[in-house]
Short mmCIF file of C-alpha atoms and ligand atoms in Angstrom, two decimals:
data_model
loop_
_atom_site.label_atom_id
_atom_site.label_comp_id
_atom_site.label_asym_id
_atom_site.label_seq_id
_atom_site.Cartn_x
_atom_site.Cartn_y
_atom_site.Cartn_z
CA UNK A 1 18.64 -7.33 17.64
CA UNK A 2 19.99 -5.77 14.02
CA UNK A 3 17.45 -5.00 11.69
CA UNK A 4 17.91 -7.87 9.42
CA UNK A 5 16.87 -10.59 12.17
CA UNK A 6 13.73 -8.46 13.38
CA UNK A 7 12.54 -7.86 10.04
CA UNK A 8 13.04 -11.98 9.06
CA UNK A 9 11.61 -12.86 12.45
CA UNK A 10 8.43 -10.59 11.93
CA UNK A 11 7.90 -11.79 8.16
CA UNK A 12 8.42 -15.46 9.78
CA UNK A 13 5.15 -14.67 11.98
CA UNK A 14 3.41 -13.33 9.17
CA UNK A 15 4.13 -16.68 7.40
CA UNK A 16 2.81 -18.75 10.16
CA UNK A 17 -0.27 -16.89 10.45
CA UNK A 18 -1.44 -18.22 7.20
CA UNK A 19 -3.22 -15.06 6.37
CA UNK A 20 -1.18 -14.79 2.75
CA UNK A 21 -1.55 -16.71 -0.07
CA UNK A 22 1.55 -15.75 -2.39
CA UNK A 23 4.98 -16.23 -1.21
CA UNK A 24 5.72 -13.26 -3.81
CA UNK A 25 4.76 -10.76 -0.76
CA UNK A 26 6.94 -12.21 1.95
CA UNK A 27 9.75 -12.35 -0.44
CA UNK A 28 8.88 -8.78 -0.57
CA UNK A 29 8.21 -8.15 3.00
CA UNK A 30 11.67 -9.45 3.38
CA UNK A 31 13.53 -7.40 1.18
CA UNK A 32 12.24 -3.58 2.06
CA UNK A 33 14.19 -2.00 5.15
CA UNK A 34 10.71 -0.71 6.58
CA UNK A 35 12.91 0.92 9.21
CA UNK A 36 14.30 3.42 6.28
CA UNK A 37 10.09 4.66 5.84
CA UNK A 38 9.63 4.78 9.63
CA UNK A 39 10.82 8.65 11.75
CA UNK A 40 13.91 8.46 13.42
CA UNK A 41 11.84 8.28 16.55
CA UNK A 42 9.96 5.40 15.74
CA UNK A 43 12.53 3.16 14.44
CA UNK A 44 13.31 0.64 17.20
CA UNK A 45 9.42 -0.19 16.75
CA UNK A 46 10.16 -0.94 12.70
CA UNK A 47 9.51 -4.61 12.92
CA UNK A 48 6.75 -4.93 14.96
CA UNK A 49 3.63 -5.13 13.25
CA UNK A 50 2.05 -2.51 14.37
CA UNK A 51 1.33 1.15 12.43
CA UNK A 52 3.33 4.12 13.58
CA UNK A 53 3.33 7.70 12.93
CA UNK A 54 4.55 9.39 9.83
CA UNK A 55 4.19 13.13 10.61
CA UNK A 56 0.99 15.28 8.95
CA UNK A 57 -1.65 12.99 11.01
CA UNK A 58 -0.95 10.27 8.89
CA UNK A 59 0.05 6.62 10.07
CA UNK A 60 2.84 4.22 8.05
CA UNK A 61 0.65 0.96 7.66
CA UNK A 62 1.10 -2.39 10.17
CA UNK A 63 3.33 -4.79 8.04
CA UNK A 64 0.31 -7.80 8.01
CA UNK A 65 -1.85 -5.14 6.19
CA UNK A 66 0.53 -4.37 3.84
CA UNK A 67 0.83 -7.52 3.42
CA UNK A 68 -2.82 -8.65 2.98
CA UNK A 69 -3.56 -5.64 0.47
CA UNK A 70 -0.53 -6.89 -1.67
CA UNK A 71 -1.61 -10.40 -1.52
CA UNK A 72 -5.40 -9.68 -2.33
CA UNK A 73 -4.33 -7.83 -5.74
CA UNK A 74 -2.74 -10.86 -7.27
CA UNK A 75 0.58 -8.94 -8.99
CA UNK A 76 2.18 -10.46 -11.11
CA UNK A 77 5.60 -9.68 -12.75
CA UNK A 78 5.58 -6.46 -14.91
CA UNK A 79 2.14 -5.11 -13.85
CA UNK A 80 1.58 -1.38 -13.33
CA UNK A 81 -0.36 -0.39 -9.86
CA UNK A 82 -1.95 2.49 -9.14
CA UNK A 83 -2.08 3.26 -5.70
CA UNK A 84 -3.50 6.06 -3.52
CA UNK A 85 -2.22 7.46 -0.64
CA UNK A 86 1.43 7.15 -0.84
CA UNK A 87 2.47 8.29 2.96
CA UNK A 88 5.93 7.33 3.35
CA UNK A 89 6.66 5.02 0.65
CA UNK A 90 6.60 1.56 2.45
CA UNK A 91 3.74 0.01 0.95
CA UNK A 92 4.73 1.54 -2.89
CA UNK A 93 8.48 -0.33 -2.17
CA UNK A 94 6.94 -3.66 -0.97
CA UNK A 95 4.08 -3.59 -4.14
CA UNK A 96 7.44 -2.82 -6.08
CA UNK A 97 9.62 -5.82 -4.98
CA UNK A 98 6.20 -7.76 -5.50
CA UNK A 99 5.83 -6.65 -9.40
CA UNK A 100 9.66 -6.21 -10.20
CA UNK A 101 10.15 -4.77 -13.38
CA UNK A 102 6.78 -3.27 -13.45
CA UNK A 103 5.93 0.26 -12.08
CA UNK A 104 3.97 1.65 -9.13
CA UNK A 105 2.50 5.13 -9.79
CA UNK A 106 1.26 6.50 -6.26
CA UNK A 107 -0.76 9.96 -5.59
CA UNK A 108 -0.66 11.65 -2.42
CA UNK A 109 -2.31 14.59 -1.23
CA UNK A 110 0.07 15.68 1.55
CA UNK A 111 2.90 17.66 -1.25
CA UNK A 112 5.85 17.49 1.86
CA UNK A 113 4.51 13.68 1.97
CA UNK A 114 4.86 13.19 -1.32
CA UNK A 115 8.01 14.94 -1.53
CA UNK A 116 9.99 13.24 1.43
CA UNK A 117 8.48 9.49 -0.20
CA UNK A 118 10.08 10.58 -3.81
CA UNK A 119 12.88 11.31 -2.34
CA UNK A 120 13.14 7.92 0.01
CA UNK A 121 12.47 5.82 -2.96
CA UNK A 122 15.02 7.07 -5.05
CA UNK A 123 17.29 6.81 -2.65
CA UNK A 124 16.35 2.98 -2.04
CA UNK A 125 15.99 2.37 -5.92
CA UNK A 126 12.67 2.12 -6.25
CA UNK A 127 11.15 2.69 -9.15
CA UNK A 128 7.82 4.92 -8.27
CA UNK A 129 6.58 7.77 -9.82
CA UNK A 130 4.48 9.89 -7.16
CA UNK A 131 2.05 12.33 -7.67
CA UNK A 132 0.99 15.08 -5.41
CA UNK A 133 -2.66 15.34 -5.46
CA UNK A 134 -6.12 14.53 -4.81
CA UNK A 135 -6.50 10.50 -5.69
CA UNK A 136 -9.91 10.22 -6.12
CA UNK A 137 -9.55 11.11 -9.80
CA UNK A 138 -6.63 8.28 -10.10
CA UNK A 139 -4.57 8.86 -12.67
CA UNK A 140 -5.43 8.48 -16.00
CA UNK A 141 -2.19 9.64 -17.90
CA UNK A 142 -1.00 6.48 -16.97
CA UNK A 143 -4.12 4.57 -17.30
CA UNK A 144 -4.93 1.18 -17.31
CA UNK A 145 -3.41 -0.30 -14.64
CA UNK A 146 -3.27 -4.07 -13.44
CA UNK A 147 -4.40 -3.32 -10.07
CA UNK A 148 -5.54 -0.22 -7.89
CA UNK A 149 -5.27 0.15 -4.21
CA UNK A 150 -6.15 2.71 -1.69
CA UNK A 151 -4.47 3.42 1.45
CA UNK A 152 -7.11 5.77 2.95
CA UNK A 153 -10.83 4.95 3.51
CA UNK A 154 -13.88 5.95 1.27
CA UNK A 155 -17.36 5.48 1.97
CA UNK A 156 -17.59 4.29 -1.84
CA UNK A 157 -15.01 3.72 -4.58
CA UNK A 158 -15.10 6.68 -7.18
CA UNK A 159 -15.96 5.72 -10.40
CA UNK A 160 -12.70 7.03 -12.15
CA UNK A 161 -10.38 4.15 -10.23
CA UNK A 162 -13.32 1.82 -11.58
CA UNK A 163 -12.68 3.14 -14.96
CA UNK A 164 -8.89 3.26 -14.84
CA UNK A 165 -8.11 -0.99 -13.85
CA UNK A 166 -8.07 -3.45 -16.81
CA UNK A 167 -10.40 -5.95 -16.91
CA UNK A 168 -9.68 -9.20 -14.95
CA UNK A 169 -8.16 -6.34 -12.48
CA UNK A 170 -8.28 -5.75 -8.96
CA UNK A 171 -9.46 -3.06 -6.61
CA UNK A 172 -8.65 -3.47 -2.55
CA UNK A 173 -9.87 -0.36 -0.66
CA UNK A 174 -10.97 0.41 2.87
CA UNK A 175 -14.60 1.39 2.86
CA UNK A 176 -16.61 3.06 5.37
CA UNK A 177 -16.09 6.02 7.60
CA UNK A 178 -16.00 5.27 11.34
CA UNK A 179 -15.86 1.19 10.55
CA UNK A 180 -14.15 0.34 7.91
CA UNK A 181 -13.92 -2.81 5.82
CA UNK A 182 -11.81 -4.65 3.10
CA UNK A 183 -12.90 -4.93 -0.09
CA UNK A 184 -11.31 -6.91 -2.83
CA UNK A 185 -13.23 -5.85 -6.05
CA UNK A 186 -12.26 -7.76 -9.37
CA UNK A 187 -13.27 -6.08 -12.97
CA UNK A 188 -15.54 -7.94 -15.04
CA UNK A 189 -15.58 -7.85 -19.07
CA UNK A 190 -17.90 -5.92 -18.85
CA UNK A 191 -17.05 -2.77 -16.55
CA UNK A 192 -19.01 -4.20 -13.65
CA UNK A 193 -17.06 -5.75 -10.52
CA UNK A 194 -17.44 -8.57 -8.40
CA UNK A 195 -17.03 -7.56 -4.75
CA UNK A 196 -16.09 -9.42 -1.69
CA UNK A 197 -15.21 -7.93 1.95
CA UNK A 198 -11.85 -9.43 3.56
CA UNK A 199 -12.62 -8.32 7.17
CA UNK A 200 -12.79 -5.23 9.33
CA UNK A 201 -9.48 -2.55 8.90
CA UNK A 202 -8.80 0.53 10.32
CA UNK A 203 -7.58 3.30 7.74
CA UNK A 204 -7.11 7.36 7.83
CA UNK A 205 -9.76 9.18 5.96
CA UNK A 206 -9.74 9.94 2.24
CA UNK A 207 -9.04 13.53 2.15
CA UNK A 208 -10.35 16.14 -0.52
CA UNK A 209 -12.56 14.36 -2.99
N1 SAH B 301 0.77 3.42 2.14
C1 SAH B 301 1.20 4.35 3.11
C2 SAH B 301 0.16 4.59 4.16
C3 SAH B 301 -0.26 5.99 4.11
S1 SAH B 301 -1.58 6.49 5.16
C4 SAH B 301 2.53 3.97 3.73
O1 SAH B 301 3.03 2.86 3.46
O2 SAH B 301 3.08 4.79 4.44
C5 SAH B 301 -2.73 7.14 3.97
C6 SAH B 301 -2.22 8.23 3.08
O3 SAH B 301 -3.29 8.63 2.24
C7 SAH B 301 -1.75 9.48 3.83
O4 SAH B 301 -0.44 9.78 3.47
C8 SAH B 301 -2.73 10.56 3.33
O5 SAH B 301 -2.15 11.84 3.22
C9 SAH B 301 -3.14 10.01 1.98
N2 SAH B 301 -4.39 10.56 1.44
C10 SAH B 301 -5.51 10.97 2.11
N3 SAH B 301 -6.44 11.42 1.25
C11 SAH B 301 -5.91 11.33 0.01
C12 SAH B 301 -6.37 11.67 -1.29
N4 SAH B 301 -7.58 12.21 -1.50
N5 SAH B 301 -5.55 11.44 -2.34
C13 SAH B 301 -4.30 10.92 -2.16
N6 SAH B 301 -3.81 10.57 -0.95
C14 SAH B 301 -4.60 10.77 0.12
#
C-alpha cells in the first residue's frame, strides 16, 4: 500500500471513531506525510496509529492523540499556538494545516531535536518557528497566543503558559507523573481557568523545569 491510501485509510478510522469534533483536524490529518517525521526505520509503521521512536528517548505521538489535542484547542484560522515539546515536527505540521495562515511557535529542549524538526518543516513548508529550550517558561516574546499545548507531562501547569494564552484560550496538557491525564483548561476573563480531564494518556516526562 503507497502512503497516500494508508494515511486516508487511517484518518478514515479516526473519523469513524467519533472521538473528534472538527473536521478541520482530519482535513489536517490528511494532508501531513507523517511518514516524512517518522526514522527511516520506522516508516512502514507511519500510518498506524500507534507512537514510534524518534531518537533521544523521545516518542513521535499516535496519530488519534494528535488528533484529540488539536481538536480539544478549538483553532481557528489565523491563531498563533504555542506548543511545547516539539520532537519531530508532526504534531507542529498538523496544528499548522489546522490554523493555516496562522503560526505555530514550538520549544524543545532536545537542541539536535529541535534542529532536525526546523529543518523538516522547512523543507515541507511549514511555517514554525522552533525554539531550543526549556518550555516551562513558554515563550513570551511571542506572547499571547490563542492556544497552548504540551507534548510532555507535568505534574501541574506552570504559571507562565497560564499567563501567556488569551482569554477565551485553551490549554491541553498531560498531567501527572506515572498516570497521566488530559486536561483541557479554558482561560476565563479573569486569569482563572476552567478545567476538565479528557481521559487517561500516556506522555514522556517534562524535562528541566
Ligand atoms: N509533538 C511531538 C511529540 C514529542 S515527544 C511530535 O509530534 O513528535 C515530547 C517532546 O517534549 C520531546 O521531544 C522532548 O524532548 C520534549 N520536552 C521534554 N521536556 C521539555 C521541556 N522542558 N521543554 C521543551 N520540550 C521538552
Amino acid at each position: 500500500m503507497n502512503n497516500e491510501t494508508a494515511r486516508e485509510r487511517l484518518v478514515n478510522g479516526l473519523e469513524r471513531s467519533k472521538r473528534l469534533q472538527r473536521e478541520s483536524v482530519l482535513d489536517s490529518l490528511r494532508a501531513v506525510p507523517r511518514h516524512e517525521f517518522v526514522p527511516e526505520r520506522y516508516r512502514e509503521w507511519a500510518y498506524e496509529d500507534r507512537p514510534l521512536p524518534i531518537g533521544h528517548d523521545q516518542t513521535i505521538s499516535a496519530p488519534h492523540m494528535v488528533a484529540i489535542m488539536t481538536d480539544r484547542l478549538v483553532l481557528s484560522q489565523g491563531d498563533r499556538v504555542l506548543e511545547i515539546g516539539t520532537g519531530c515536527g508532526y504534531h507542529a505540521a498538523v496544528v499548522a494545516e489546522t490554523i493555516d495562515a496562522g503560526t505555530v511557535y514550538s520549544v524543545e529542549y532536545v537542541p539536535e531535536l529541535a534542529q532536525s524538526a526546523r529543518e523538516r518543516l522547512d523543507r515541507l513548508g511549514y511555517d514554525v518557528h522552533i525554539k531550543a529550550g526549556d518550555g516551562h517558561n513558554g515563550w513570551p516574546e511571542h506572547a499571547p497566543y490563542d492556544g497552548v499545548y504540551l507534548t510532555c507531562a507535568i505534574p501541574e501547569l506552570p504559571e507562565a503558559l497560564i499567563e501567556q494564552v488569551v482569554p477565551g484560550g485553551r490549554i491541553v496538557a498531560p498531567i501527572g507523573e506515572q498516570t497521566q491525564k488530559l486536561l483541557v483548561a479554558e482561560k476565563r476573563a479573569d486569569g482563572s481557568l476552567s478545567r476538565r480531564i479528557d481521559g487517561r494518556v500516556q506522555f514522556v516526562p517534562m524535562r528541566g523545569g
